[in-house]
Short mmCIF file of C-alpha atoms in Angstrom, two decimals:
data_model
loop_
_atom_site.label_atom_id
_atom_site.label_comp_id
_atom_site.label_asym_id
_atom_site.label_seq_id
_atom_site.Cartn_x
_atom_site.Cartn_y
_atom_site.Cartn_z
CA MET A 1 -8.16 -2.05 16.75
CA SER A 2 -8.76 -4.84 19.24
CA ASP A 3 -6.69 -5.43 22.37
CA THR A 4 -4.69 -8.15 20.62
CA GLN A 5 -4.40 -6.62 17.16
CA GLN A 6 -0.96 -5.35 16.26
CA VAL A 7 0.27 -3.06 13.52
CA SER A 8 0.84 -4.97 10.30
CA GLY A 9 4.14 -3.31 9.39
CA SER A 10 5.59 -0.75 7.02
CA TYR A 11 4.73 -1.04 3.33
CA TRP A 12 8.22 0.18 2.45
CA LEU A 13 9.87 -2.62 4.43
CA GLN A 14 7.54 -5.32 3.16
CA THR A 15 8.00 -4.38 -0.49
CA ALA A 16 11.81 -4.06 -0.26
CA PRO A 17 12.95 -6.66 2.29
CA GLY A 18 16.65 -6.16 1.50
CA GLY A 19 17.89 -9.75 1.55
CA PRO A 20 19.97 -11.47 4.26
CA PRO A 21 21.50 -9.37 7.05
CA ARG A 22 24.93 -7.90 6.50
CA PRO A 23 27.58 -9.14 8.93
CA ALA A 24 28.16 -7.66 12.34
CA LEU A 25 31.53 -6.12 13.11
CA ALA A 26 33.70 -9.01 14.32
CA GLN A 27 37.12 -7.40 14.80
CA ASP A 28 38.75 -4.05 15.51
CA LEU A 29 38.64 -1.62 12.62
CA THR A 30 40.40 1.59 11.55
CA VAL A 31 38.77 3.98 9.05
CA ASP A 32 38.76 7.62 8.05
CA VAL A 33 35.11 8.13 9.10
CA ALA A 34 32.77 5.99 11.20
CA VAL A 35 29.08 6.71 10.69
CA ILE A 36 26.73 5.49 13.43
CA GLY A 37 23.25 4.80 12.07
CA ALA A 38 22.11 3.59 8.65
CA GLY A 39 19.01 5.66 8.04
CA ILE A 40 18.81 8.27 5.32
CA ALA A 41 21.11 10.76 7.11
CA GLY A 42 23.76 8.15 7.90
CA LEU A 43 23.77 6.41 4.53
CA SER A 44 23.64 9.71 2.62
CA THR A 45 26.64 10.97 4.59
CA ALA A 46 28.58 7.73 4.14
CA TRP A 47 27.89 7.64 0.40
CA GLU A 48 28.96 11.25 -0.13
CA LEU A 49 32.17 10.64 1.84
CA ALA A 50 32.99 7.43 -0.03
CA ARG A 51 32.31 9.19 -3.32
CA ALA A 52 34.86 11.83 -2.21
CA GLY A 53 37.45 9.10 -1.67
CA LEU A 54 37.37 8.65 2.13
CA GLY A 55 37.37 5.27 3.86
CA VAL A 56 33.99 4.88 5.57
CA ALA A 57 32.35 2.33 7.84
CA VAL A 58 28.65 2.42 8.76
CA LEU A 59 27.67 0.84 12.08
CA GLU A 60 23.97 -0.01 12.46
CA ALA A 61 22.42 -1.61 15.55
CA GLY A 62 19.59 -3.20 13.53
CA ARG A 63 19.04 -3.44 9.76
CA ILE A 64 19.91 -0.67 7.33
CA ALA A 65 17.06 1.70 6.40
CA ALA A 66 14.69 -0.18 8.69
CA GLY A 67 14.26 2.29 11.53
CA VAL A 68 12.73 5.74 11.21
CA THR A 69 13.52 5.89 7.48
CA GLY A 70 11.78 2.57 6.90
CA HIS A 71 8.59 3.95 8.45
CA THR A 72 8.48 7.43 6.92
CA THR A 73 5.80 8.92 4.68
CA ALA A 74 8.64 9.44 2.16
CA LYS A 75 7.92 12.93 0.88
CA LEU A 76 10.89 14.76 -0.60
CA SER A 77 9.92 18.37 -0.23
CA ALA A 78 11.28 21.77 0.75
CA GLN A 79 7.79 22.72 1.94
CA HIS A 80 7.65 21.81 5.62
CA THR A 81 4.14 22.69 6.76
CA LEU A 82 4.36 26.30 8.09
CA VAL A 83 8.10 26.73 8.59
CA TYR A 84 9.00 29.76 6.44
CA ASP A 85 6.91 32.45 8.06
CA ARG A 86 8.18 31.34 11.47
CA LEU A 87 11.79 31.33 10.25
CA ARG A 88 11.36 34.78 8.73
CA ARG A 89 10.07 36.11 12.06
CA THR A 90 12.51 34.33 14.38
CA ARG A 91 15.71 33.97 12.35
CA GLY A 92 15.32 36.55 9.59
CA THR A 93 14.80 36.45 5.82
CA ASP A 94 18.34 35.26 5.10
CA ALA A 95 17.85 32.20 7.30
CA ALA A 96 14.57 31.40 5.55
CA ARG A 97 16.29 31.64 2.16
CA LEU A 98 19.15 29.40 3.29
CA TYR A 99 16.68 26.87 4.63
CA ALA A 100 14.79 26.83 1.33
CA ARG A 101 17.99 26.54 -0.72
CA SER A 102 19.43 23.74 1.40
CA GLN A 103 16.22 21.68 1.48
CA THR A 104 15.71 22.16 -2.25
CA GLU A 105 19.27 20.97 -2.79
CA GLY A 106 18.37 17.85 -0.80
CA VAL A 107 15.46 17.13 -3.14
CA GLU A 108 17.49 17.76 -6.27
CA ARG A 109 20.47 15.77 -4.99
CA ALA A 110 18.15 12.77 -4.61
CA ALA A 111 16.97 13.27 -8.19
CA GLU A 112 20.59 13.30 -9.39
CA ILE A 113 21.41 10.11 -7.48
CA VAL A 114 18.31 8.28 -8.74
CA ASP A 115 19.35 9.17 -12.29
CA GLU A 116 23.07 8.43 -11.80
CA LEU A 117 22.53 5.01 -10.21
CA GLY A 118 19.39 4.12 -12.17
CA ILE A 119 17.43 3.43 -8.99
CA ALA A 120 13.93 1.99 -9.46
CA CYS A 121 12.36 3.64 -6.43
CA ALA A 122 8.96 4.81 -7.72
CA TRP A 123 10.32 8.34 -8.16
CA GLU A 124 7.57 10.85 -8.95
CA ARG A 125 7.43 14.62 -9.11
CA ARG A 126 4.47 16.01 -7.20
CA ASP A 127 3.34 19.40 -5.92
CA ALA A 128 3.28 19.79 -2.14
CA TYR A 129 0.40 21.44 -0.27
CA THR A 130 -0.10 22.67 3.27
CA PHE A 131 -3.86 23.11 3.65
CA ALA A 132 -6.45 24.17 6.18
CA ARG A 133 -10.21 23.66 6.26
CA ARG A 134 -10.94 26.35 8.85
CA PRO A 135 -11.35 29.83 7.37
CA GLY A 136 -9.67 31.28 10.45
CA ARG A 137 -6.31 29.93 9.27
CA VAL A 138 -6.36 31.56 5.83
CA GLY A 139 -4.28 34.52 7.00
CA GLU A 140 -1.66 32.15 8.35
CA LEU A 141 -1.53 30.30 5.03
CA ARG A 142 -1.24 33.50 3.01
CA ALA A 143 1.65 34.64 5.22
CA GLU A 144 3.37 31.29 4.74
CA ALA A 145 2.94 31.44 0.97
CA ARG A 146 4.51 34.92 0.92
CA ALA A 147 7.38 33.87 3.15
CA ALA A 148 8.07 30.71 1.13
CA ARG A 149 8.00 32.66 -2.12
CA GLU A 150 10.36 35.31 -0.70
CA ALA A 151 12.65 32.46 0.39
CA GLY A 152 12.90 31.36 -3.23
CA LEU A 153 10.38 28.54 -3.49
CA PRO A 154 7.79 28.28 -6.30
CA ALA A 155 5.02 28.88 -3.77
CA SER A 156 1.50 30.29 -4.09
CA PHE A 157 -1.74 30.51 -2.12
CA VAL A 158 -4.56 28.47 -3.69
CA THR A 159 -8.10 27.52 -2.78
CA GLU A 160 -8.48 24.47 -5.06
CA THR A 161 -6.69 21.14 -4.53
CA GLY A 162 -7.10 17.53 -5.65
CA LEU A 163 -8.37 16.45 -2.23
CA PRO A 164 -11.88 14.92 -2.09
CA PHE A 165 -13.13 17.77 0.13
CA SER A 166 -13.06 21.55 0.05
CA VAL A 167 -10.38 23.58 1.80
CA ALA A 168 -10.33 27.16 3.01
CA GLY A 169 -6.91 27.58 1.45
CA ALA A 170 -3.54 25.97 0.85
CA VAL A 171 0.10 26.80 0.24
CA ARG A 172 1.19 25.08 -2.97
CA VAL A 173 4.86 24.47 -3.79
CA THR A 174 5.42 22.98 -7.22
CA GLY A 175 8.05 20.50 -8.42
CA GLN A 176 8.63 18.49 -5.25
CA ALA A 177 9.00 14.69 -5.19
CA GLN A 178 8.09 11.39 -3.54
CA PHE A 179 9.72 7.95 -3.69
CA HIS A 180 10.14 4.49 -2.16
CA PRO A 181 12.69 5.31 0.57
CA ARG A 182 13.95 1.80 1.25
CA ARG A 183 14.55 0.93 -2.40
CA TYR A 184 16.44 4.19 -2.75
CA LEU A 185 18.64 3.52 0.29
CA LEU A 186 19.29 -0.14 -0.48
CA ALA A 187 20.62 0.95 -3.88
CA LEU A 188 22.70 3.66 -2.19
CA ALA A 189 24.11 1.06 0.22
CA GLU A 190 25.10 -1.25 -2.63
CA ASP A 191 26.91 1.57 -4.40
CA LEU A 192 28.58 2.59 -1.14
CA VAL A 193 30.06 -0.91 -0.79
CA ALA A 194 31.10 -0.87 -4.46
CA ARG A 195 33.05 2.32 -3.69
CA GLY A 196 34.92 0.62 -0.85
CA GLY A 197 32.62 1.57 2.03
CA GLN A 198 31.90 -0.96 4.78
CA LEU A 199 28.45 -1.73 6.19
CA TYR A 200 27.86 -3.57 9.46
CA GLU A 201 24.42 -4.52 10.79
CA GLY A 202 23.68 -5.85 14.25
CA THR A 203 26.49 -3.67 15.62
CA ARG A 204 25.42 -1.47 18.51
CA VAL A 205 27.82 1.31 19.49
CA THR A 206 27.93 1.86 23.25
CA GLY A 207 30.84 4.21 23.90
CA LEU A 208 32.77 7.11 22.39
CA GLU A 209 36.25 8.33 23.29
CA GLU A 210 37.02 11.56 21.47
CA GLY A 211 40.56 12.14 20.31
CA GLU A 212 42.90 11.65 17.37
CA PRO A 213 41.73 9.12 16.46
CA CYS A 214 38.30 8.81 18.05
CA ARG A 215 37.46 5.36 19.42
CA LEU A 216 34.05 3.69 19.40
CA ALA A 217 33.20 0.78 21.69
CA THR A 218 30.62 -1.73 20.49
CA GLU A 219 28.32 -3.98 22.46
CA ASP A 220 30.06 -7.19 21.38
CA GLY A 221 33.62 -5.97 21.93
CA PRO A 222 35.30 -4.78 18.70
CA VAL A 223 36.64 -1.21 18.75
CA VAL A 224 36.54 1.21 15.82
CA ALA A 225 39.24 3.85 15.46
CA ALA A 226 38.27 6.75 13.21
CA ARG A 227 39.58 10.16 12.34
CA HIS A 228 35.99 11.45 12.30
CA VAL A 229 32.71 10.17 13.76
CA VAL A 230 29.18 11.00 12.59
CA VAL A 231 26.31 10.31 15.00
CA ALA A 232 23.24 9.81 12.79
CA THR A 233 21.09 7.74 15.13
CA HIS A 234 17.90 9.80 14.91
CA TYR A 235 18.16 10.77 18.59
CA PRO A 236 21.80 11.51 19.56
CA LEU A 237 23.43 8.37 20.90
CA PHE A 238 26.06 10.50 22.67
CA ASP A 239 24.77 13.85 23.90
CA ARG A 240 27.59 15.79 25.48
CA ALA A 241 25.92 19.06 24.46
CA LEU A 242 22.61 18.03 26.11
CA LEU A 243 20.79 18.28 22.79
CA PHE A 244 17.99 16.17 24.27
CA THR A 245 16.88 19.27 26.17
CA ARG A 246 16.15 20.91 22.80
CA LEU A 247 14.40 17.94 21.19
CA SER A 248 10.86 16.70 21.67
CA PRO A 249 10.02 13.14 20.49
CA ARG A 250 6.87 12.81 18.41
CA ARG A 251 5.20 9.60 17.25
CA GLU A 252 2.66 9.41 14.41
CA LEU A 253 0.46 6.67 13.02
CA VAL A 254 0.03 5.51 9.45
CA VAL A 255 -2.82 3.69 7.70
CA ALA A 256 -2.39 2.73 4.06
CA GLY A 257 -3.79 0.65 1.23
CA PRO A 258 -4.88 0.66 -2.42
CA ILE A 259 -7.47 2.99 -3.92
CA GLY A 260 -8.72 3.47 -7.47
CA ALA A 261 -6.48 5.65 -9.62
CA ASP A 262 -9.41 7.99 -10.24
CA GLY A 263 -9.37 8.83 -6.50
CA ASP A 264 -5.72 9.92 -6.51
CA PRO A 265 -5.52 13.49 -5.08
CA ASP A 266 -2.44 14.07 -7.29
CA GLY A 267 -0.17 15.74 -4.77
CA MET A 268 1.41 15.54 -1.33
CA TYR A 269 -0.73 17.11 1.37
CA ILE A 270 -0.42 18.02 5.04
CA THR A 271 -2.48 20.03 7.52
CA PRO A 272 -1.68 20.98 11.11
CA GLU A 273 -5.40 20.67 11.85
CA GLU A 274 -7.10 17.57 13.31
CA ASN A 275 -3.91 16.56 15.12
CA THR A 276 -2.11 16.46 11.75
CA ARG A 277 -3.27 14.75 8.57
CA SER A 278 -0.81 13.90 5.80
CA VAL A 279 -1.81 12.32 2.48
CA ARG A 280 0.16 10.98 -0.48
CA THR A 281 -0.08 8.11 -2.94
CA ALA A 282 2.42 5.80 -4.65
CA PRO A 283 2.29 3.57 -7.75
CA TYR A 284 0.54 0.28 -7.09
CA GLY A 285 -1.16 -1.85 -9.71
CA PRO A 286 -3.16 -1.35 -12.91
CA GLY A 287 -5.85 1.23 -12.29
CA GLN A 288 -4.79 1.69 -8.66
CA ARG A 289 -2.67 3.88 -6.39
CA PHE A 290 -1.37 3.14 -2.88
CA LEU A 291 -2.72 5.72 -0.43
CA VAL A 292 -0.65 6.62 2.65
CA VAL A 293 -2.41 8.61 5.40
CA THR A 294 -0.42 9.78 8.41
CA GLY A 295 -1.50 11.64 11.54
CA GLU A 296 -2.52 11.51 15.21
CA HIS A 297 0.84 12.72 16.51
CA PHE A 298 1.53 12.13 20.19
CA THR A 299 4.35 11.83 22.70
CA PRO A 300 5.58 8.22 22.94
CA GLY A 301 4.23 6.41 25.97
CA THR A 302 1.10 8.55 26.35
CA GLY A 303 -2.56 7.88 25.64
CA ASP A 304 -4.43 5.08 23.88
CA THR A 305 -2.69 4.21 20.61
CA ARG A 306 -5.49 1.86 19.54
CA ALA A 307 -8.02 4.68 19.81
CA ARG A 308 -5.75 6.92 17.75
CA PHE A 309 -5.49 4.27 15.05
CA ALA A 310 -9.29 4.05 15.04
CA ASP A 311 -9.61 7.83 14.63
CA LEU A 312 -7.11 7.92 11.76
CA THR A 313 -8.78 4.95 10.06
CA ALA A 314 -12.19 6.61 10.34
CA TRP A 315 -10.86 9.83 8.78
CA ALA A 316 -9.13 8.01 5.92
CA THR A 317 -12.06 5.77 5.01
CA HIS A 318 -14.54 8.64 5.29
CA HIS A 319 -12.68 10.78 2.77
CA PHE A 320 -11.49 7.88 0.59
CA PRO A 321 -14.44 5.44 0.71
CA ASP A 322 -12.85 2.84 -1.59
CA LEU A 323 -9.70 2.62 0.55
CA ARG A 324 -8.90 -0.96 1.56
CA ILE A 325 -6.46 -0.71 4.44
CA THR A 326 -3.73 -3.32 4.10
CA HIS A 327 -0.92 -1.75 6.15
CA THR A 328 -0.72 0.05 9.48
CA TRP A 329 2.44 1.24 11.16
CA ALA A 330 3.89 4.10 13.19
CA THR A 331 6.78 6.47 12.78
CA GLN A 332 8.76 8.70 15.11
CA ASP A 333 10.76 11.89 14.84
CA ASN A 334 12.21 14.64 17.00
CA ASP A 335 11.06 18.25 16.87
CA PRO A 336 13.75 20.87 17.58
CA THR A 337 12.57 23.70 19.81
CA ASP A 338 13.69 26.33 17.29
CA THR A 339 12.34 24.59 14.14
CA VAL A 340 15.72 23.98 12.45
CA PRO A 341 17.50 20.58 12.51
CA MET A 342 20.87 20.23 14.23
CA VAL A 343 23.59 19.18 11.80
CA GLY A 344 27.24 19.85 12.55
CA PRO A 345 29.77 19.50 15.41
CA LEU A 346 28.35 17.52 18.34
CA HIS A 347 29.34 20.10 20.97
CA ALA A 348 31.35 23.28 21.44
CA GLY A 349 34.65 21.47 21.94
CA ALA A 350 34.13 18.82 19.25
CA ARG A 351 36.81 18.68 16.57
CA HIS A 352 36.07 15.37 14.90
CA VAL A 353 32.58 14.32 16.06
CA TYR A 354 29.44 15.42 14.24
CA VAL A 355 25.70 14.91 14.68
CA ALA A 356 22.56 15.00 12.52
CA THR A 357 19.25 15.14 14.38
CA GLY A 358 15.99 17.04 14.92
CA PHE A 359 14.51 16.80 11.42
CA GLY A 360 10.99 17.46 12.71
CA GLY A 361 9.23 14.99 10.43
CA TRP A 362 11.09 16.10 7.28
CA GLY A 363 14.04 13.73 7.34
CA MET A 364 14.03 12.82 3.65
CA SER A 365 15.19 16.16 2.25
CA GLY A 366 16.87 16.95 5.56
CA GLY A 367 18.83 13.70 5.71
CA ILE A 368 20.15 14.08 2.17
CA MET A 369 21.02 17.71 2.89
CA ALA A 370 22.83 16.57 6.05
CA GLY A 371 24.94 14.16 4.02
CA ARG A 372 26.17 17.01 1.83
CA LEU A 373 26.72 19.39 4.76
CA LEU A 374 28.63 16.92 6.93
CA THR A 375 30.82 15.87 4.01
CA ALA A 376 31.74 19.52 3.45
CA LEU A 377 32.56 20.01 7.15
CA ILE A 378 34.69 16.86 7.35
CA ARG A 379 36.58 17.81 4.19
CA GLY A 380 37.08 21.38 5.38
CA GLU A 381 35.03 22.87 2.56
CA PRO A 382 32.71 25.89 2.87
CA CYS A 383 28.94 25.45 3.03
CA ALA A 384 26.60 28.44 2.95
CA TRP A 385 24.15 27.00 5.46
CA SER A 386 26.49 25.39 7.99
CA GLY A 387 25.76 28.20 10.47
CA LEU A 388 22.01 27.81 10.09
CA TYR A 389 22.11 24.14 11.16
CA ASP A 390 25.03 24.33 13.60
CA PRO A 391 24.00 22.55 16.85
CA ARG A 392 26.13 25.05 18.80
CA ARG A 393 24.07 28.02 17.61
CA LEU A 394 23.30 30.50 20.38
CA ARG A 395 21.23 33.34 18.91
CA SER A 396 18.24 31.14 18.18
CA GLN A 397 18.33 29.61 21.67
CA VAL A 398 17.08 32.89 23.11
CA ARG A 399 14.13 32.84 20.75
CA GLU A 400 13.42 29.17 21.41
CA ALA A 401 13.28 29.72 25.20
CA PRO A 402 9.47 29.37 25.56
CA ASP A 403 9.43 26.06 23.65
CA PHE A 404 12.53 24.93 25.54
CA VAL A 405 10.89 25.62 28.91
CA LYS A 406 7.66 23.93 27.80
CA ASN A 407 9.58 20.85 26.66
CA GLN A 408 11.53 20.56 29.90
CA ALA A 409 8.37 21.04 31.97
CA LYS A 410 6.78 18.15 30.10
CA VAL A 411 9.81 15.94 30.73
CA ALA A 412 9.88 16.89 34.43
CA GLY A 413 6.15 16.16 34.64
CA HIS A 414 6.74 12.63 33.41
CA PHE A 415 9.89 12.06 35.46
CA LEU A 416 8.23 13.07 38.72
CA GLY A 417 4.51 12.77 38.08
CA ASP A 418 4.57 9.24 36.67
CA ARG A 419 6.15 8.04 39.90
CA LEU A 420 3.27 9.44 41.94
CA ARG A 421 0.52 7.77 39.95
CA PRO A 422 -0.93 4.49 41.25
CA GLY A 423 0.36 1.41 39.48
CA GLY A 424 -1.70 -0.95 37.35
CA SER A 425 -2.94 -4.31 38.51
CA LEU A 426 -1.19 -7.55 37.61
CA GLY A 427 -4.39 -9.47 38.11
CA SER A 428 -6.24 -7.42 35.52
CA LEU A 429 -3.73 -7.99 32.71
CA GLY A 430 -5.15 -10.03 29.85
CA PRO A 431 -3.24 -11.66 26.98
CA GLY A 432 -1.43 -9.07 24.88
CA GLN A 433 -1.65 -6.42 27.58
CA GLY A 434 1.00 -4.62 29.59
CA ALA A 435 1.13 -2.15 32.47
CA VAL A 436 3.52 -0.54 34.92
CA VAL A 437 2.76 -2.01 38.34
CA ARG A 438 4.17 -1.54 41.81
CA VAL A 439 5.70 -4.68 43.29
CA GLY A 440 7.08 -3.92 46.72
CA THR A 441 9.01 -0.68 46.40
CA GLU A 442 9.77 -1.07 42.70
CA ARG A 443 7.87 -0.14 39.55
CA LEU A 444 7.86 -3.00 37.06
CA ALA A 445 6.88 -3.06 33.40
CA VAL A 446 4.88 -6.27 33.08
CA TYR A 447 3.52 -7.78 29.86
CA ARG A 448 1.28 -10.86 29.64
CA ASP A 449 1.77 -12.72 26.35
CA ASP A 450 -0.85 -14.60 24.36
CA ASP A 451 -0.05 -17.81 26.27
CA GLY A 452 -0.66 -16.08 29.60
CA ASP A 453 3.00 -15.93 30.63
CA THR A 454 4.27 -12.72 32.20
CA HIS A 455 7.40 -10.82 31.20
CA ALA A 456 8.63 -8.50 33.96
CA LEU A 457 11.17 -5.70 33.54
CA SER A 458 12.34 -2.68 35.46
CA ALA A 459 10.14 0.23 34.35
CA ARG A 460 13.06 2.68 34.52
CA CYS A 461 14.26 3.73 31.07
CA THR A 462 17.99 3.06 30.81
CA HIS A 463 18.58 6.46 29.18
CA LEU A 464 17.83 8.87 32.05
CA GLY A 465 15.48 6.94 34.31
CA CYS A 466 11.97 8.03 33.33
CA LEU A 467 9.23 5.41 33.68
CA VAL A 468 8.17 3.69 30.48
CA ALA A 469 4.56 3.07 29.44
CA PHE A 470 2.96 0.34 27.32
CA ASN A 471 1.87 0.89 23.72
CA SER A 472 -0.83 -1.73 23.26
CA ALA A 473 -1.13 -1.38 19.48
CA GLU A 474 2.58 -1.92 18.86
CA ARG A 475 3.27 -4.07 21.93
CA ALA A 476 6.23 -2.00 23.00
CA TRP A 477 7.44 -0.11 26.06
CA GLU A 478 7.98 3.60 25.38
CA CYS A 479 9.67 6.38 27.31
CA PRO A 480 7.62 9.62 27.26
CA CYS A 481 10.64 11.77 28.16
CA HIS A 482 13.00 11.19 25.24
CA GLY A 483 11.33 8.55 23.09
CA SER A 484 13.36 5.40 23.77
CA ARG A 485 11.43 2.24 22.87
CA PHE A 486 11.86 -1.36 24.02
CA ASP A 487 10.27 -4.68 23.03
CA ILE A 488 8.37 -6.90 25.47
CA ASP A 489 11.62 -8.52 26.59
CA GLY A 490 13.25 -5.14 27.21
CA GLU A 491 15.57 -5.08 24.20
CA VAL A 492 16.20 -1.63 22.69
CA VAL A 493 14.03 -0.94 19.64
CA GLN A 494 14.81 2.76 19.37
CA GLY A 495 17.27 5.06 21.16
CA PRO A 496 18.61 7.17 22.73
CA ALA A 497 18.81 4.26 25.19
CA VAL A 498 21.58 1.78 24.34
CA ARG A 499 20.99 -0.70 27.18
CA PRO A 500 17.94 -2.96 27.57
CA LEU A 501 15.47 -2.69 30.41
CA GLU A 502 16.61 -4.83 33.30
CA ARG A 503 14.73 -8.12 33.64
CA ARG A 504 12.92 -8.98 36.85
CA ARG A 505 11.51 -12.22 38.22
CA LEU A 506 7.98 -12.18 39.63
CA ARG A 507 7.12 -14.32 42.60
CA THR A 508 4.11 -16.59 42.18
CA ARG A 509 1.93 -14.52 44.47
CA ASP A 510 2.94 -11.35 42.62
CA ALA A 511 2.08 -12.85 39.23
CA GLU A 512 -1.33 -13.96 40.46
CA GLY A 513 -2.18 -10.91 42.54
CA THR A 514 -2.48 -7.18 42.18
CA GLY A 515 1.16 -6.31 42.58
CA ASP A 516 0.19 -3.49 44.97
CA ASP A 517 1.69 -4.95 48.15
#
């Protein structure tokens, strides 16, 4: 990708635009449950609650189903790469079984909803595969197949797949699914409103006062009073339990486009090798399928995103020679240090505030599962796997200690180390380029637009103060510590930050010079 080339955008968003924006919240509101975030976890929770007869309002800072969910690979599967053998070893066989049951319920609940609402969302049943090409990983795959089978999944070890290259082995789980996530969620949103639920877009929540009722402050002034609050903002908007210390943000790239139907690998595939490669297809046109290839995971704000896009494109076109790439985009998720998502009470003292986060790249089945689990908790009903996902869990935190320490060391490295590195040069910035530069005693995030004008911002992330870095392919400022993202004018694109980067004015000699005075 060239210096000025940007990602073209998500196929899911472009093929299901969703119509005009829904209104922003304009006056104070009182409801049974306020759900913050309108991705798959938030909308699934709101729909389940409304279906149970509760009064629900969904508050979304942007557009519904347009954030992480709008950029997903959209696999609905209980097979999550190599999770079951690790769960068996670290949490025990019962935990592995509960994980399999709960994720399978997420897949099957989606199937029920598609059928009940008659949603045209390109629903297809497909087998899911975790594969490896290196013979040295065969033992790991065999152990995963055994663990997944013992957990109750229809899993087996195989050596043949539909991929256009040979593999050393793969874990195959039959009867999984894939769909068009935005069409699914737009239909869910319409039915939510038909059931009396309220949906507000362009409504950023900025404050939470816990109590009876809880009170939510919004950026533009209106206050929401709610008996219960669900924080489903991907990364916790309010983090009174310091969950961010147990989450690691991960960004991945996507290249996609049509291929001939005879080249369809007929399945959903993923490998941890080659910095992750994920493959699936979707219905397209006569004699064609739409191929979606995901990979090149990295921490936001690190490395050369354009080079990563080039590597992923080269891999995809090498193995699928007739691929005509029409769409490129990126997605982001949070990996929990102990593998299992965090769904339940926000912190140890929480009585009416809940969170859903840390889906580790598997938010489709996980988000739907979270909707069912949170509805049960709010209604005071039992759920067999509430303990497995409880954010307050303690036993697993001992086992996750090495990953926890590694994650915090990485964050500390960015927080301190990035401040010691020399700044970029203002004079060297070309159109479409950005860099963190030192101007006087301050670090500024400076972007030069295609007309040559500069946009200067404080480089301190408004979440916890780490320095942002520029993503040239997506033209965005990204925080490497906790994954907050901002546009070139500093507005929040993705949390946990809720406030924009502060704007700065460059003096003429700064804008024309090096900025290293």
